[in-house]
PDB file of C-alpha atoms in Angstrom:
ATOM      1  CA  MET A  90     -92.372   4.066 -11.108  1.00 60.00           C
ATOM      2  CA  GLU A  91     -89.918   2.965  -8.910  1.00 66.00           C
ATOM      3  CA  GLN A  92     -89.038   0.244 -11.482  1.00 69.00           C
ATOM      4  CA  ASP A  93     -88.635   3.004 -13.935  1.00 74.00           C
ATOM      5  CA  ILE A  94     -86.430   4.951 -11.264  1.00 77.00           C
ATOM      6  CA  ALA A  95     -84.243   1.831 -10.569  1.00 82.00           C
ATOM      7  CA  TYR A  96     -83.724   1.429 -14.497  1.00 83.00           C
ATOM      8  CA  TYR A  97     -82.127   4.754 -14.711  1.00 82.00           C
ATOM      9  CA  GLU A  98     -79.877   4.184 -11.982  1.00 84.00           C
ATOM     10  CA  ARG A  99     -78.614   1.187 -12.881  1.00 88.00           C
ATOM     11  CA  LEU A 100     -78.438   2.586 -16.509  1.00 87.00           C
ATOM     12  CA  TYR A 101     -76.557   5.737 -14.723  1.00 87.00           C
ATOM     13  CA  GLU A 102     -74.349   3.606 -12.977  1.00 90.00           C
ATOM     14  CA  ARG A 103     -73.146   1.846 -15.949  1.00 92.00           C
ATOM     15  CA  TYR A 104     -72.685   4.361 -17.858  1.00 91.00           C
ATOM     16  CA  ARG A 105     -71.102   6.263 -15.706  1.00 90.00           C
ATOM     17  CA  LYS A 106     -68.405   3.283 -14.815  1.00 93.00           C
ATOM     18  CA  ARG A 107     -67.816   3.331 -18.582  1.00 94.00           C
ATOM     19  CA  VAL A 108     -66.589   7.023 -19.050  1.00 91.00           C
ATOM     20  CA  VAL A 109     -64.644   6.600 -15.620  1.00 92.00           C
ATOM     21  CA  GLU A 110     -62.603   3.474 -17.318  1.00 94.00           C
ATOM     22  CA  GLU A 111     -61.861   5.128 -20.696  1.00 93.00           C
ATOM     23  CA  ASP A 112     -60.832   8.533 -18.353  1.00 91.00           C
ATOM     24  CA  ASN A 113     -58.455   5.740 -16.867  1.00 94.00           C
ATOM     25  CA  VAL A 114     -57.506   4.830 -20.178  1.00 94.00           C
ATOM     26  CA  ILE A 115     -56.872   8.107 -21.156  1.00 93.00           C
ATOM     27  CA  ASN A 116     -54.770   9.291 -17.702  1.00 92.00           C
ATOM     28  CA  HIS A 117     -52.608   5.849 -18.365  1.00 94.00           C
ATOM     29  CA  ARG A 118     -52.033   6.961 -22.049  1.00 94.00           C
ATOM     30  CA  MET A 119     -50.836  10.623 -20.894  1.00 93.00           C
ATOM     31  CA  MET A 120     -48.708   8.839 -18.168  1.00 94.00           C
ATOM     32  CA  TRP A 121     -47.276   6.302 -20.316  1.00 95.00           C
ATOM     33  CA  GLY A 122     -46.978   9.187 -23.275  1.00 94.00           C
ATOM     34  CA  THR A 123     -45.123  11.434 -20.937  1.00 93.00           C
ATOM     35  CA  LEU A 124     -42.537   8.651 -19.635  1.00 96.00           C
ATOM     36  CA  ALA A 125     -41.514   8.118 -22.990  1.00 96.00           C
ATOM     37  CA  GLN A 126     -40.963  11.578 -24.226  1.00 95.00           C
ATOM     38  CA  THR A 127     -38.895  12.048 -21.280  1.00 95.00           C
ATOM     39  CA  ALA A 128     -36.524   9.008 -21.786  1.00 96.00           C
ATOM     40  CA  LEU A 129     -36.661  10.344 -25.701  1.00 96.00           C
ATOM     41  CA  PHE A 130     -35.977  14.074 -24.857  1.00 94.00           C
ATOM     42  CA  GLY A 131     -33.295  13.072 -22.517  1.00 94.00           C
ATOM     43  CA  GLY A 132     -31.901  10.623 -25.388  1.00 93.00           C
ATOM     44  CA  PHE A 133     -31.783  13.331 -27.892  1.00 92.00           C
ATOM     45  CA  GLY A 134     -29.971  15.613 -25.556  1.00 89.00           C
ATOM     46  CA  LEU A 135     -27.168  13.339 -25.183  1.00 88.00           C
ATOM     47  CA  ALA A 136     -27.244  12.214 -28.694  1.00 85.00           C
ATOM     48  CA  SER A 137     -26.697  15.861 -29.684  1.00 78.00           C
ATOM     49  CA  MET A 138     -24.382  17.359 -27.211  1.00 73.00           C
ATOM     50  CA  SER A 139     -22.176  20.079 -27.608  1.00 65.00           C
ATOM     51  CA  GLU A 140     -19.991  18.381 -30.426  1.00 68.00           C
ATOM     52  CA  ILE A 141     -21.832  16.718 -32.616  1.00 66.00           C
ATOM     53  CA  SER A 142     -20.365  14.535 -35.313  1.00 72.00           C
ATOM     54  CA  GLY A 143     -21.873  12.488 -38.212  1.00 75.00           C
ATOM     55  CA  GLU A 144     -23.023   9.413 -35.714  1.00 80.00           C
ATOM     56  CA  ARG A 145     -24.753  11.743 -33.595  1.00 83.00           C
ATOM     57  CA  ALA A 146     -26.555  13.798 -35.574  1.00 82.00           C
ATOM     58  CA  THR A 147     -27.724  10.780 -37.345  1.00 85.00           C
ATOM     59  CA  ALA A 148     -28.692   9.117 -33.735  1.00 89.00           C
ATOM     60  CA  SER A 149     -30.448  12.557 -32.746  1.00 90.00           C
ATOM     61  CA  ILE A 150     -32.499  12.760 -36.011  1.00 91.00           C
ATOM     62  CA  ALA A 151     -33.495   8.646 -35.655  1.00 93.00           C
ATOM     63  CA  ILE A 152     -34.938   9.711 -32.027  1.00 95.00           C
ATOM     64  CA  ALA A 153     -36.646  12.957 -33.287  1.00 94.00           C
ATOM     65  CA  LEU A 154     -38.195  10.780 -35.675  1.00 95.00           C
ATOM     66  CA  VAL A 155     -39.310   8.093 -32.955  1.00 96.00           C
ATOM     67  CA  GLY A 156     -40.316  11.060 -30.609  1.00 96.00           C
ATOM     68  CA  MET A 157     -42.646  12.689 -33.333  1.00 95.00           C
ATOM     69  CA  SER A 158     -44.073   9.037 -34.266  1.00 96.00           C
ATOM     70  CA  VAL A 159     -44.773   8.298 -30.154  1.00 96.00           C
ATOM     71  CA  ALA A 160     -46.085  11.662 -29.633  1.00 95.00           C
ATOM     72  CA  SER A 161     -48.546  11.063 -32.977  1.00 95.00           C
ATOM     73  CA  LEU A 162     -49.598   7.671 -31.783  1.00 95.00           C
ATOM     74  CA  ASN A 163     -50.371   8.994 -28.039  1.00 95.00           C
ATOM     75  CA  HIS A 164     -52.246  11.410 -29.904  1.00 94.00           C
ATOM     76  CA  ARG A 165     -54.269   9.204 -32.031  1.00 95.00           C
ATOM     77  CA  ALA A 166     -54.791   6.766 -29.354  1.00 94.00           C
ATOM     78  CA  ILE A 167     -56.167   9.588 -26.510  1.00 94.00           C
ATOM     79  CA  SER A 168     -58.320  11.033 -29.177  1.00 93.00           C
ATOM     80  CA  ALA A 169     -60.217   7.661 -29.598  1.00 94.00           C
ATOM     81  CA  ALA A 170     -60.855   7.751 -25.697  1.00 93.00           C
ATOM     82  CA  HIS A 171     -62.042  10.927 -26.089  1.00 91.00           C
ATOM     83  CA  ARG A 172     -64.611  10.083 -29.002  1.00 93.00           C
ATOM     84  CA  GLU A 173     -65.673   7.101 -27.554  1.00 94.00           C
ATOM     85  CA  ILE A 174     -66.471   9.182 -24.003  1.00 91.00           C
ATOM     86  CA  ARG A 175     -68.532  11.713 -26.164  1.00 90.00           C
ATOM     87  CA  HIS A 176     -70.178   8.368 -27.952  1.00 94.00           C
ATOM     88  CA  LEU A 177     -71.081   7.034 -24.466  1.00 91.00           C
ATOM     89  CA  VAL A 178     -72.283  10.513 -23.407  1.00 89.00           C
ATOM     90  CA  SER A 179     -74.337  10.744 -26.348  1.00 90.00           C
ATOM     91  CA  LYS A 180     -76.155   7.227 -25.981  1.00 91.00           C
ATOM     92  CA  TYR A 181     -76.624   7.603 -22.729  1.00 88.00           C
ATOM     93  CA  ASP A 182     -78.586  11.161 -23.323  1.00 85.00           C
ATOM     94  CA  GLN A 183     -80.663   9.508 -25.636  1.00 86.00           C
ATOM     95  CA  LEU A 184     -81.712   7.264 -23.412  1.00 83.00           C
ATOM     96  CA  ILE A 185     -82.164   9.071 -20.665  1.00 81.00           C
ATOM     97  CA  LYS A 186     -84.809  11.214 -22.519  1.00 77.00           C
ATOM     98  CA  ARG A 187     -87.127   8.770 -22.589  1.00 70.00           C
ATOM     99  CA  ALA A 188     -87.057   8.904 -18.760  1.00 69.00           C
ATOM    100  CA  PRO A 189     -89.356  10.458 -16.572  1.00 65.00           C
ATOM    101  CA  GLU A 190     -88.042  14.164 -15.442  1.00 67.00           C
ATOM    102  CA  ASP A 191     -86.123  14.115 -12.438  1.00 62.00           C
ATOM    103  CA  PRO A 192     -84.722  17.794 -11.038  1.00 50.00           C
ATOM    104  CA  ALA A 193     -81.349  15.016  -9.476  1.00 55.00           C
ATOM    105  CA  ARG A 194     -80.532  13.900 -12.837  1.00 65.00           C
ATOM    106  CA  LEU A 195     -77.004  13.804 -13.110  1.00 70.00           C
ATOM    107  CA  SER A 196     -74.484  14.376 -15.920  1.00 76.00           C
ATOM    108  CA  ILE A 197     -72.485  11.546 -16.457  1.00 77.00           C
ATOM    109  CA  THR A 198     -69.242  12.956 -17.034  1.00 77.00           C
ATOM    110  CA  GLY A 199     -69.763  15.224 -14.151  1.00 68.00           C
ATOM    111  CA  GLU A 200     -70.342  19.225 -14.102  1.00 62.00           C
ATOM    112  CA  THR A 201     -70.912  20.968 -17.459  1.00 59.00           C
ATOM    113  CA  GLY A 202     -67.680  21.893 -19.225  1.00 57.00           C
ATOM    114  CA  HIS A 203     -66.067  20.646 -16.417  1.00 57.00           C
ATOM    115  CA  HIS A 204     -64.817  17.420 -18.239  1.00 61.00           C
ATOM    116  CA  SER A 205     -63.905  19.058 -21.360  1.00 62.00           C
ATOM    117  CA  ALA A 206     -61.792  21.478 -19.508  1.00 63.00           C
ATOM    118  CA  GLY A 207     -60.010  19.159 -17.615  1.00 67.00           C
ATOM    119  CA  HIS A 208     -58.906  17.608 -20.673  1.00 74.00           C
ATOM    120  CA  VAL A 209     -57.130  20.221 -22.312  1.00 78.00           C
ATOM    121  CA  LEU A 210     -53.342  19.112 -21.562  1.00 83.00           C
ATOM    122  CA  ASP A 211     -54.435  15.209 -22.629  1.00 84.00           C
ATOM    123  CA  GLN A 212     -55.506  16.821 -25.893  1.00 83.00           C
ATOM    124  CA  LYS A 213     -53.080  19.254 -26.986  1.00 90.00           C
ATOM    125  CA  LEU A 214     -49.531  18.236 -25.369  1.00 91.00           C
ATOM    126  CA  PRO A 215     -49.102  14.650 -28.030  1.00 92.00           C
ATOM    127  CA  ALA A 216     -49.916  17.454 -30.986  1.00 92.00           C
ATOM    128  CA  LEU A 217     -47.279  20.532 -29.317  1.00 94.00           C
ATOM    129  CA  LEU A 218     -44.756  17.646 -28.910  1.00 94.00           C
ATOM    130  CA  VAL A 219     -45.188  16.737 -32.526  1.00 95.00           C
ATOM    131  CA  PHE A 220     -44.541  20.182 -33.407  1.00 96.00           C
ATOM    132  CA  ILE A 221     -41.264  20.467 -31.236  1.00 96.00           C
ATOM    133  CA  TRP A 222     -40.254  16.723 -32.594  1.00 95.00           C
ATOM    134  CA  ILE A 223     -40.264  18.373 -36.362  1.00 95.00           C
ATOM    135  CA  CYS A 224     -38.195  21.391 -34.858  1.00 94.00           C
ATOM    136  CA  LEU A 225     -35.861  18.956 -32.977  1.00 92.00           C
ATOM    137  CA  ALA A 226     -35.647  17.205 -36.406  1.00 92.00           C
ATOM    138  CA  ALA A 227     -34.832  20.294 -38.406  1.00 91.00           C
ATOM    139  CA  TYR A 228     -32.164  21.328 -35.512  1.00 87.00           C
ATOM    140  CA  ALA A 229     -30.155  18.105 -36.322  1.00 86.00           C
ATOM    141  CA  ILE A 230     -30.580  17.803 -39.872  1.00 86.00           C
ATOM    142  CA  SER A 231     -29.164  21.475 -40.234  1.00 82.00           C
ATOM    143  CA  LYS A 232     -26.248  20.515 -38.330  1.00 77.00           C
ATOM    144  CA  LEU A 233     -25.175  17.722 -40.882  1.00 74.00           C
ATOM    145  CA  PRO A 234     -24.045  19.961 -43.725  1.00 63.00           C
ATOM    146  CA  VAL A 235     -21.625  21.597 -41.238  1.00 60.00           C
ATOM    147  CA  ILE A 236     -20.314  17.959 -40.204  1.00 56.00           C
ATOM    148  CA  LEU A 237     -20.437  16.416 -43.804  1.00 55.00           C
ATOM    149  CA  ALA A 238     -18.625  19.617 -45.336  1.00 52.00           C
ATOM    150  CA  PRO A 239     -15.149  18.934 -44.723  1.00 54.00           C
ATOM    151  CA  ALA A 240     -16.062  15.931 -46.854  1.00 51.00           C
ATOM    152  CA  TYR A 241     -17.057  17.993 -49.708  1.00 51.00           C
ATOM    153  CA  ILE A 242     -14.086  20.059 -49.644  1.00 52.00           C
ATOM    154  CA  CYS A 243     -11.590  17.183 -50.143  1.00 51.00           C
ATOM    155  CA  VAL A 244     -13.258  15.851 -53.034  1.00 48.00           C
TER     156      VAL A 244
END
C-alpha cells in the first residue's frame, strides 16, 4: 500500500510539474505578445497621426497587417499550450482512476474551475486584438482614396 501511495505521489508531482511548465509558457507568450502589440500600436499611432500621407497610410496598413499576424500567431501558440494542459489532465485522470481511493486526492490544475477561469484573458485577448487590427487596417485603407483622389482628378 505504501508503495502504491508513493507511486501516485510521484505521478502527481510529475504531471503537476508539466502543467506548471505549460502555464509558464502561456504566461511568457502573453507577456511577449503584449509587448509586441504595444510596440505595434505605438507605431500605428505614429504612422497615422493627424496629417496622413500615402506613405503613412501604407505604413499604417503594413503595421496593422503585422499586428494582426502577431496576434493570430500568439493566439495559436497559447491555444496549443492550453491543449497540452488539457491533454495532461486527461491522461493524468485516466492513470489516477486506477489509484486506491484517497480522500485527499488533488487535481493537477488546482481547484475545480479555477484553472479555466484564470485563463479567460489569455484565451480571449489575442482574438480580440486580431479584430482590433482588422478594424485599424480598414481605417487606414479608408484613408487611401482621400489621399489618392487628387491624383485621379489630375489625370
